[in-house]
Amino acid sequence: MPVDVVDVLDTRILRLLIEQPRTSVREYARVLGIARGTLQARLDRLEREGVITGTGPSLSPAALGHPVLAFVHIEVTQGHLDEVGDALAEVPEIVEAFSITGGGDLLTRVVARDNGHLEDVIQRLIQLPGVVRTRTEMALRERVPHRLLPLVESVGRAAAGRAARGGR
């Protein structure tokens, strides 16, 4: 998706959604000084274009009893990436999985109750048809939490610059 799909008003909307996720559309429109219909049309377009991908709450695996976080690299037998990916989707402790380049074929983010539980999850992964080997790295402390506001602000500055130069 091209960066110019998001303009200055869109970035203001996205900032509000990030900073005040439980506010009503009516209140967002009031804060932004725009009509509710304008805001709703913008939100609908941002969802349609894949900028906004969800509206649910952010959950803490640690608060759900799974404080251990590990990243598991998985090497897969050639030609079995899709099947292994489908099998990974059946493991509830895998909260994300990506195809990657470099040292492995897949990178998964795995949560567990404790180290023993993590070992059990890894043993389950090793037994999946098509998995050749795994390599696990445990997270010790989160240094930069998942965030998108700095990116939204950067996109907004770029959009403002384009607008100032006479572009969209």
Short mmCIF file of N, CA and C in Angstrom, two decimals:
data_model
loop_
_atom_site.label_atom_id
_atom_site.label_comp_id
_atom_site.label_asym_id
_atom_site.label_seq_id
_atom_site.Cartn_x
_atom_site.Cartn_y
_atom_site.Cartn_z
N MET A 1 0.84 -1.16 0.00
CA MET A 1 0.00 0.00 0.00
C MET A 1 0.90 1.23 0.00
N PRO A 2 0.63 2.18 -0.90
CA PRO A 2 1.45 3.38 -0.93
C PRO A 2 1.23 4.23 0.31
N VAL A 3 2.31 4.90 0.74
CA VAL A 3 2.25 5.72 1.94
C VAL A 3 1.26 6.86 1.80
N ASP A 4 1.07 7.39 0.57
CA ASP A 4 0.21 8.55 0.41
C ASP A 4 -1.28 8.23 0.53
N VAL A 5 -1.62 7.00 0.87
CA VAL A 5 -3.01 6.64 1.14
C VAL A 5 -3.47 7.30 2.44
N VAL A 6 -2.54 7.58 3.32
CA VAL A 6 -2.84 8.18 4.62
C VAL A 6 -2.45 9.65 4.57
N ASP A 7 -3.42 10.53 4.83
CA ASP A 7 -3.12 11.96 4.82
C ASP A 7 -3.05 12.49 6.26
N VAL A 8 -2.94 13.81 6.39
CA VAL A 8 -2.76 14.43 7.69
C VAL A 8 -3.96 14.15 8.61
N LEU A 9 -5.18 14.27 8.08
CA LEU A 9 -6.36 14.00 8.91
C LEU A 9 -6.39 12.53 9.34
N ASP A 10 -6.04 11.64 8.42
CA ASP A 10 -5.99 10.22 8.77
C ASP A 10 -5.03 9.97 9.92
N THR A 11 -3.88 10.63 9.89
CA THR A 11 -2.91 10.40 10.98
C THR A 11 -3.43 10.96 12.30
N ARG A 12 -4.18 12.05 12.25
CA ARG A 12 -4.80 12.57 13.47
C ARG A 12 -5.82 11.57 14.01
N ILE A 13 -6.58 10.96 13.11
CA ILE A 13 -7.56 9.95 13.51
C ILE A 13 -6.85 8.75 14.12
N LEU A 14 -5.81 8.27 13.46
CA LEU A 14 -5.08 7.10 13.95
C LEU A 14 -4.46 7.37 15.32
N ARG A 15 -3.93 8.57 15.49
CA ARG A 15 -3.34 8.93 16.78
C ARG A 15 -4.40 8.84 17.88
N LEU A 16 -5.60 9.38 17.63
CA LEU A 16 -6.68 9.31 18.62
C LEU A 16 -7.06 7.86 18.92
N LEU A 17 -7.15 7.05 17.88
CA LEU A 17 -7.51 5.64 18.08
C LEU A 17 -6.48 4.93 18.96
N ILE A 18 -5.20 5.26 18.79
CA ILE A 18 -4.14 4.65 19.59
C ILE A 18 -4.17 5.18 21.01
N GLU A 19 -4.28 6.50 21.14
CA GLU A 19 -4.19 7.12 22.46
C GLU A 19 -5.47 6.97 23.29
N GLN A 20 -6.63 6.92 22.63
CA GLN A 20 -7.92 6.86 23.33
C GLN A 20 -8.80 5.78 22.68
N PRO A 21 -8.40 4.51 22.79
CA PRO A 21 -9.09 3.45 22.04
C PRO A 21 -10.53 3.19 22.46
N ARG A 22 -10.94 3.66 23.62
CA ARG A 22 -12.30 3.34 24.09
C ARG A 22 -13.27 4.52 23.94
N THR A 23 -12.87 5.51 23.19
CA THR A 23 -13.70 6.68 22.98
C THR A 23 -14.68 6.41 21.84
N SER A 24 -15.82 7.08 21.86
CA SER A 24 -16.84 6.89 20.82
C SER A 24 -16.49 7.65 19.55
N VAL A 25 -17.07 7.23 18.45
CA VAL A 25 -16.87 7.91 17.18
C VAL A 25 -17.35 9.36 17.29
N ARG A 26 -18.45 9.56 17.96
CA ARG A 26 -18.97 10.92 18.14
C ARG A 26 -17.94 11.81 18.85
N GLU A 27 -17.30 11.27 19.90
CA GLU A 27 -16.31 12.05 20.64
C GLU A 27 -15.06 12.30 19.79
N TYR A 28 -14.63 11.29 19.03
CA TYR A 28 -13.49 11.49 18.14
C TYR A 28 -13.79 12.64 17.17
N ALA A 29 -14.99 12.64 16.57
CA ALA A 29 -15.37 13.69 15.62
C ALA A 29 -15.34 15.06 16.30
N ARG A 30 -15.83 15.12 17.53
CA ARG A 30 -15.84 16.40 18.26
C ARG A 30 -14.41 16.89 18.50
N VAL A 31 -13.54 15.99 18.96
CA VAL A 31 -12.15 16.36 19.24
C VAL A 31 -11.44 16.82 17.96
N LEU A 32 -11.72 16.16 16.86
CA LEU A 32 -11.07 16.49 15.60
C LEU A 32 -11.71 17.69 14.91
N GLY A 33 -12.92 18.04 15.33
CA GLY A 33 -13.61 19.17 14.71
C GLY A 33 -14.13 18.85 13.32
N ILE A 34 -14.56 17.60 13.12
CA ILE A 34 -15.11 17.20 11.83
C ILE A 34 -16.46 16.53 12.05
N ALA A 35 -17.21 16.40 10.97
CA ALA A 35 -18.52 15.75 11.05
C ALA A 35 -18.36 14.26 11.33
N ARG A 36 -19.33 13.71 12.07
CA ARG A 36 -19.29 12.28 12.39
C ARG A 36 -19.27 11.44 11.12
N GLY A 37 -20.05 11.85 10.11
CA GLY A 37 -20.08 11.12 8.84
C GLY A 37 -18.73 11.13 8.13
N THR A 38 -18.03 12.25 8.20
CA THR A 38 -16.69 12.34 7.61
C THR A 38 -15.75 11.37 8.31
N LEU A 39 -15.81 11.38 9.64
CA LEU A 39 -14.96 10.48 10.42
C LEU A 39 -15.28 9.02 10.09
N GLN A 40 -16.56 8.68 10.05
CA GLN A 40 -16.95 7.30 9.78
C GLN A 40 -16.49 6.87 8.39
N ALA A 41 -16.60 7.76 7.42
CA ALA A 41 -16.13 7.44 6.06
C ALA A 41 -14.62 7.20 6.05
N ARG A 42 -13.88 8.02 6.80
CA ARG A 42 -12.44 7.84 6.89
C ARG A 42 -12.10 6.51 7.56
N LEU A 43 -12.78 6.20 8.66
CA LEU A 43 -12.53 4.93 9.35
C LEU A 43 -12.82 3.75 8.44
N ASP A 44 -13.94 3.82 7.72
CA ASP A 44 -14.30 2.72 6.81
C ASP A 44 -13.24 2.54 5.73
N ARG A 45 -12.75 3.65 5.17
CA ARG A 45 -11.71 3.57 4.13
C ARG A 45 -10.41 3.00 4.71
N LEU A 46 -10.02 3.46 5.90
CA LEU A 46 -8.79 2.96 6.52
C LEU A 46 -8.90 1.46 6.81
N GLU A 47 -10.07 0.99 7.17
CA GLU A 47 -10.26 -0.46 7.37
C GLU A 47 -10.21 -1.19 6.04
N ARG A 48 -10.92 -0.67 5.04
CA ARG A 48 -10.95 -1.31 3.72
C ARG A 48 -9.55 -1.42 3.13
N GLU A 49 -8.72 -0.39 3.34
CA GLU A 49 -7.38 -0.38 2.77
C GLU A 49 -6.35 -1.11 3.64
N GLY A 50 -6.81 -1.67 4.76
CA GLY A 50 -5.92 -2.48 5.60
C GLY A 50 -5.04 -1.69 6.54
N VAL A 51 -5.28 -0.38 6.68
CA VAL A 51 -4.50 0.40 7.63
C VAL A 51 -4.93 0.05 9.05
N ILE A 52 -6.24 0.05 9.28
CA ILE A 52 -6.79 -0.40 10.56
C ILE A 52 -7.13 -1.87 10.40
N THR A 53 -6.50 -2.71 11.23
CA THR A 53 -6.68 -4.15 11.06
C THR A 53 -7.46 -4.80 12.20
N GLY A 54 -7.80 -4.04 13.22
CA GLY A 54 -8.56 -4.62 14.31
C GLY A 54 -9.01 -3.55 15.29
N THR A 55 -9.95 -3.91 16.11
CA THR A 55 -10.45 -2.96 17.10
C THR A 55 -10.57 -3.60 18.48
N GLY A 56 -10.11 -4.81 18.60
CA GLY A 56 -10.23 -5.52 19.87
C GLY A 56 -9.23 -5.04 20.91
N PRO A 57 -9.38 -5.48 22.12
CA PRO A 57 -8.46 -5.09 23.18
C PRO A 57 -7.09 -5.75 23.02
N SER A 58 -6.07 -5.10 23.54
CA SER A 58 -4.75 -5.73 23.63
C SER A 58 -4.73 -6.55 24.91
N LEU A 59 -4.29 -7.78 24.81
CA LEU A 59 -4.29 -8.67 25.97
C LEU A 59 -2.86 -8.98 26.38
N SER A 60 -2.67 -9.25 27.66
CA SER A 60 -1.36 -9.59 28.19
C SER A 60 -1.27 -11.09 28.41
N PRO A 61 -0.42 -11.79 27.66
CA PRO A 61 -0.24 -13.22 27.92
C PRO A 61 0.20 -13.48 29.37
N ALA A 62 1.06 -12.60 29.91
CA ALA A 62 1.53 -12.78 31.29
C ALA A 62 0.37 -12.73 32.26
N ALA A 63 -0.55 -11.80 32.07
CA ALA A 63 -1.72 -11.70 32.95
C ALA A 63 -2.66 -12.88 32.77
N LEU A 64 -2.54 -13.55 31.63
CA LEU A 64 -3.34 -14.76 31.37
C LEU A 64 -2.61 -16.02 31.86
N GLY A 65 -1.55 -15.82 32.63
CA GLY A 65 -0.83 -16.96 33.19
C GLY A 65 0.28 -17.52 32.32
N HIS A 66 0.71 -16.76 31.31
CA HIS A 66 1.78 -17.21 30.40
C HIS A 66 2.87 -16.14 30.33
N PRO A 67 3.67 -15.99 31.41
CA PRO A 67 4.67 -14.92 31.46
C PRO A 67 5.95 -15.20 30.67
N VAL A 68 6.19 -16.43 30.28
CA VAL A 68 7.41 -16.77 29.54
C VAL A 68 7.18 -16.48 28.06
N LEU A 69 8.11 -15.73 27.48
CA LEU A 69 8.05 -15.40 26.06
C LEU A 69 9.31 -15.91 25.39
N ALA A 70 9.13 -16.61 24.28
CA ALA A 70 10.27 -17.12 23.52
C ALA A 70 10.00 -16.95 22.04
N PHE A 71 11.09 -16.86 21.30
CA PHE A 71 11.02 -16.81 19.85
C PHE A 71 11.63 -18.11 19.34
N VAL A 72 10.85 -18.86 18.61
CA VAL A 72 11.30 -20.17 18.14
C VAL A 72 11.45 -20.11 16.62
N HIS A 73 12.69 -20.34 16.16
CA HIS A 73 12.98 -20.44 14.74
C HIS A 73 12.73 -21.88 14.34
N ILE A 74 12.05 -22.08 13.23
CA ILE A 74 11.72 -23.44 12.80
C ILE A 74 12.24 -23.65 11.38
N GLU A 75 13.03 -24.70 11.20
CA GLU A 75 13.45 -25.11 9.86
C GLU A 75 12.47 -26.16 9.37
N VAL A 76 12.06 -26.01 8.12
CA VAL A 76 11.01 -26.86 7.55
C VAL A 76 11.56 -27.60 6.33
N THR A 77 11.14 -28.84 6.16
CA THR A 77 11.47 -29.60 4.96
C THR A 77 10.94 -28.86 3.75
N GLN A 78 11.76 -28.78 2.69
CA GLN A 78 11.34 -28.07 1.49
C GLN A 78 9.98 -28.55 1.02
N GLY A 79 9.13 -27.59 0.66
CA GLY A 79 7.82 -27.92 0.13
C GLY A 79 6.74 -28.12 1.18
N HIS A 80 7.08 -27.99 2.47
CA HIS A 80 6.11 -28.23 3.53
C HIS A 80 5.77 -27.00 4.36
N LEU A 81 6.14 -25.83 3.86
CA LEU A 81 5.93 -24.60 4.62
C LEU A 81 4.46 -24.35 4.94
N ASP A 82 3.60 -24.53 3.96
CA ASP A 82 2.17 -24.29 4.19
C ASP A 82 1.58 -25.26 5.21
N GLU A 83 1.95 -26.54 5.09
CA GLU A 83 1.41 -27.53 6.03
C GLU A 83 1.88 -27.25 7.45
N VAL A 84 3.16 -26.90 7.60
CA VAL A 84 3.68 -26.59 8.94
C VAL A 84 3.00 -25.32 9.47
N GLY A 85 2.84 -24.32 8.61
CA GLY A 85 2.15 -23.10 9.02
C GLY A 85 0.74 -23.38 9.50
N ASP A 86 0.02 -24.25 8.79
CA ASP A 86 -1.33 -24.62 9.21
C ASP A 86 -1.31 -25.34 10.55
N ALA A 87 -0.32 -26.21 10.74
CA ALA A 87 -0.22 -26.95 12.01
C ALA A 87 0.11 -26.00 13.17
N LEU A 88 0.94 -25.00 12.92
CA LEU A 88 1.28 -24.03 13.96
C LEU A 88 0.05 -23.27 14.43
N ALA A 89 -0.86 -23.03 13.52
CA ALA A 89 -2.09 -22.30 13.88
C ALA A 89 -2.94 -23.08 14.87
N GLU A 90 -2.68 -24.36 15.02
CA GLU A 90 -3.43 -25.20 15.97
C GLU A 90 -2.80 -25.23 17.36
N VAL A 91 -1.65 -24.59 17.53
CA VAL A 91 -0.95 -24.58 18.82
C VAL A 91 -1.29 -23.26 19.52
N PRO A 92 -2.10 -23.30 20.59
CA PRO A 92 -2.57 -22.05 21.20
C PRO A 92 -1.47 -21.17 21.78
N GLU A 93 -0.35 -21.75 22.15
CA GLU A 93 0.74 -20.97 22.74
C GLU A 93 1.52 -20.18 21.70
N ILE A 94 1.30 -20.46 20.42
CA ILE A 94 1.94 -19.67 19.36
C ILE A 94 1.04 -18.47 19.09
N VAL A 95 1.55 -17.29 19.41
CA VAL A 95 0.74 -16.09 19.25
C VAL A 95 1.02 -15.37 17.93
N GLU A 96 2.14 -15.70 17.27
CA GLU A 96 2.47 -15.16 15.96
C GLU A 96 3.41 -16.12 15.26
N ALA A 97 3.35 -16.13 13.95
CA ALA A 97 4.30 -16.93 13.16
C ALA A 97 4.51 -16.22 11.82
N PHE A 98 5.76 -16.17 11.40
CA PHE A 98 6.12 -15.48 10.17
C PHE A 98 7.05 -16.35 9.34
N SER A 99 6.89 -16.34 8.01
CA SER A 99 7.90 -16.89 7.11
C SER A 99 9.04 -15.88 7.10
N ILE A 100 10.27 -16.38 7.14
CA ILE A 100 11.42 -15.47 7.21
C ILE A 100 12.52 -15.91 6.27
N THR A 101 13.48 -15.02 6.10
CA THR A 101 14.73 -15.38 5.42
C THR A 101 15.79 -15.53 6.51
N GLY A 102 16.91 -16.07 6.16
CA GLY A 102 17.99 -16.20 7.14
C GLY A 102 18.01 -17.57 7.78
N GLY A 103 18.28 -17.59 9.09
CA GLY A 103 18.47 -18.84 9.81
C GLY A 103 17.19 -19.55 10.17
N GLY A 104 16.52 -20.07 9.20
CA GLY A 104 15.29 -20.81 9.44
C GLY A 104 14.24 -20.43 8.41
N ASP A 105 13.12 -21.08 8.48
CA ASP A 105 12.04 -20.82 7.53
C ASP A 105 10.89 -20.06 8.17
N LEU A 106 10.68 -20.31 9.47
CA LEU A 106 9.59 -19.67 10.20
C LEU A 106 10.13 -19.11 11.52
N LEU A 107 9.53 -18.01 11.95
CA LEU A 107 9.83 -17.46 13.26
C LEU A 107 8.51 -17.36 13.99
N THR A 108 8.46 -17.98 15.17
CA THR A 108 7.23 -17.95 15.96
C THR A 108 7.46 -17.23 17.27
N ARG A 109 6.42 -16.59 17.73
CA ARG A 109 6.43 -15.98 19.07
C ARG A 109 5.58 -16.90 19.93
N VAL A 110 6.19 -17.44 20.96
CA VAL A 110 5.55 -18.47 21.79
C VAL A 110 5.47 -17.98 23.23
N VAL A 111 4.33 -18.20 23.87
CA VAL A 111 4.19 -17.88 25.29
C VAL A 111 3.95 -19.18 26.05
N ALA A 112 4.38 -19.17 27.31
CA ALA A 112 4.24 -20.39 28.13
C ALA A 112 4.07 -20.00 29.59
N ARG A 113 3.55 -20.96 30.36
CA ARG A 113 3.34 -20.75 31.80
C ARG A 113 4.66 -20.68 32.56
N ASP A 114 5.61 -21.54 32.13
CA ASP A 114 6.92 -21.62 32.79
C ASP A 114 7.86 -22.31 31.82
N ASN A 115 9.12 -22.49 32.22
CA ASN A 115 10.10 -23.09 31.32
C ASN A 115 9.75 -24.52 30.94
N GLY A 116 9.20 -25.28 31.88
CA GLY A 116 8.79 -26.65 31.57
C GLY A 116 7.69 -26.69 30.52
N HIS A 117 6.74 -25.80 30.65
CA HIS A 117 5.66 -25.71 29.66
C HIS A 117 6.23 -25.32 28.30
N LEU A 118 7.19 -24.38 28.29
CA LEU A 118 7.83 -23.99 27.03
C LEU A 118 8.50 -25.20 26.39
N GLU A 119 9.19 -26.01 27.19
CA GLU A 119 9.81 -27.21 26.64
C GLU A 119 8.77 -28.14 26.03
N ASP A 120 7.63 -28.29 26.69
CA ASP A 120 6.55 -29.13 26.15
C ASP A 120 6.06 -28.60 24.80
N VAL A 121 5.91 -27.28 24.70
CA VAL A 121 5.45 -26.68 23.44
C VAL A 121 6.49 -26.93 22.35
N ILE A 122 7.75 -26.75 22.67
CA ILE A 122 8.81 -26.96 21.68
C ILE A 122 8.85 -28.42 21.24
N GLN A 123 8.67 -29.35 22.18
CA GLN A 123 8.63 -30.77 21.81
C GLN A 123 7.46 -31.05 20.87
N ARG A 124 6.34 -30.38 21.11
CA ARG A 124 5.18 -30.55 20.22
C ARG A 124 5.52 -30.03 18.83
N LEU A 125 6.24 -28.92 18.75
CA LEU A 125 6.61 -28.35 17.45
C LEU A 125 7.58 -29.28 16.70
N ILE A 126 8.53 -29.84 17.43
CA ILE A 126 9.52 -30.72 16.80
C ILE A 126 8.86 -31.95 16.18
N GLN A 127 7.76 -32.39 16.76
CA GLN A 127 7.07 -33.58 16.28
C GLN A 127 6.15 -33.32 15.09
N LEU A 128 5.96 -32.05 14.71
CA LEU A 128 5.08 -31.76 13.58
C LEU A 128 5.71 -32.28 12.28
N PRO A 129 4.92 -32.93 11.43
CA PRO A 129 5.45 -33.39 10.14
C PRO A 129 5.98 -32.20 9.33
N GLY A 130 7.20 -32.33 8.84
CA GLY A 130 7.80 -31.28 8.05
C GLY A 130 8.77 -30.40 8.83
N VAL A 131 8.77 -30.49 10.15
CA VAL A 131 9.71 -29.71 10.95
C VAL A 131 11.02 -30.47 11.05
N VAL A 132 12.12 -29.81 10.65
CA VAL A 132 13.44 -30.43 10.69
C VAL A 132 14.10 -30.18 12.03
N ARG A 133 14.12 -28.91 12.46
CA ARG A 133 14.72 -28.55 13.75
C ARG A 133 14.19 -27.21 14.20
N THR A 134 14.39 -26.92 15.47
CA THR A 134 14.00 -25.63 16.03
C THR A 134 15.19 -25.03 16.76
N ARG A 135 15.15 -23.72 16.93
CA ARG A 135 16.14 -23.00 17.74
C ARG A 135 15.34 -21.97 18.54
N THR A 136 15.52 -21.97 19.84
CA THR A 136 14.71 -21.13 20.72
C THR A 136 15.55 -20.05 21.37
N GLU A 137 14.98 -18.86 21.41
CA GLU A 137 15.59 -17.72 22.10
C GLU A 137 14.54 -17.19 23.07
N MET A 138 14.89 -17.10 24.33
CA MET A 138 13.95 -16.62 25.34
C MET A 138 14.11 -15.12 25.55
N ALA A 139 13.00 -14.43 25.67
CA ALA A 139 13.02 -13.00 25.96
C ALA A 139 13.26 -12.84 27.46
N LEU A 140 14.12 -11.90 27.81
CA LEU A 140 14.40 -11.63 29.22
C LEU A 140 13.57 -10.47 29.73
N ARG A 141 13.55 -9.38 28.97
CA ARG A 141 12.81 -8.19 29.38
C ARG A 141 12.40 -7.42 28.12
N GLU A 142 11.20 -6.92 28.11
CA GLU A 142 10.73 -6.11 26.99
C GLU A 142 11.38 -4.73 27.08
N ARG A 143 12.08 -4.34 26.04
CA ARG A 143 12.77 -3.05 26.02
C ARG A 143 11.96 -1.98 25.29
N VAL A 144 11.28 -2.35 24.23
CA VAL A 144 10.39 -1.44 23.50
C VAL A 144 9.09 -2.20 23.29
N PRO A 145 8.03 -1.80 23.98
CA PRO A 145 6.77 -2.51 23.79
C PRO A 145 6.22 -2.27 22.38
N HIS A 146 5.36 -3.18 21.96
CA HIS A 146 4.72 -3.02 20.65
C HIS A 146 4.09 -1.64 20.58
N ARG A 147 4.42 -0.93 19.54
CA ARG A 147 3.92 0.43 19.42
C ARG A 147 3.82 0.81 17.96
N LEU A 148 2.88 1.67 17.64
CA LEU A 148 2.75 2.16 16.28
C LEU A 148 2.65 3.68 16.21
N LEU A 149 2.45 4.33 17.34
CA LEU A 149 2.28 5.78 17.34
C LEU A 149 3.48 6.51 16.72
N PRO A 150 4.74 6.14 17.04
CA PRO A 150 5.86 6.84 16.37
C PRO A 150 5.82 6.68 14.84
N LEU A 151 5.40 5.53 14.36
CA LEU A 151 5.28 5.31 12.92
C LEU A 151 4.16 6.18 12.35
N VAL A 152 3.01 6.22 13.03
CA VAL A 152 1.90 7.05 12.58
C VAL A 152 2.34 8.52 12.52
N GLU A 153 3.06 8.97 13.54
CA GLU A 153 3.53 10.36 13.55
C GLU A 153 4.49 10.63 12.40
N SER A 154 5.36 9.68 12.08
CA SER A 154 6.30 9.82 10.97
C SER A 154 5.54 9.90 9.64
N VAL A 155 4.55 9.06 9.47
CA VAL A 155 3.73 9.07 8.26
C VAL A 155 2.98 10.41 8.16
N GLY A 156 2.50 10.90 9.30
CA GLY A 156 1.79 12.18 9.32
C GLY A 156 2.70 13.34 8.92
N ARG A 157 3.95 13.33 9.41
CA ARG A 157 4.89 14.38 9.01
C ARG A 157 5.16 14.32 7.51
N ALA A 158 5.30 13.12 6.97
CA ALA A 158 5.54 12.98 5.53
C ALA A 158 4.33 13.47 4.75
N ALA A 159 3.12 13.15 5.22
CA ALA A 159 1.90 13.60 4.54
C ALA A 159 1.79 15.12 4.59
N ALA A 160 2.14 15.72 5.72
CA ALA A 160 2.10 17.18 5.84
C ALA A 160 3.10 17.81 4.90
N GLY A 161 4.26 17.20 4.78
CA GLY A 161 5.27 17.71 3.84
C GLY A 161 4.80 17.64 2.41
N ARG A 162 4.15 16.54 2.04
CA ARG A 162 3.61 16.42 0.68
C ARG A 162 2.53 17.46 0.44
N ALA A 163 1.65 17.66 1.44
CA ALA A 163 0.57 18.65 1.31
C ALA A 163 1.15 20.05 1.16
N ALA A 164 2.21 20.36 1.91
CA ALA A 164 2.83 21.68 1.84
C ALA A 164 3.47 21.92 0.48
N ARG A 165 3.92 20.84 -0.17
CA ARG A 165 4.54 20.96 -1.50
C ARG A 165 3.50 20.92 -2.61
N GLY A 166 2.21 20.84 -2.24
CA GLY A 166 1.15 20.85 -3.24
C GLY A 166 0.66 19.49 -3.66
N GLY A 167 1.19 18.42 -3.04
CA GLY A 167 0.70 17.07 -3.32
C GLY A 167 -0.49 16.76 -2.46
N ARG A 168 -0.89 15.54 -2.41
CA ARG A 168 -2.03 15.11 -1.59
C ARG A 168 -1.78 15.24 -0.13
#
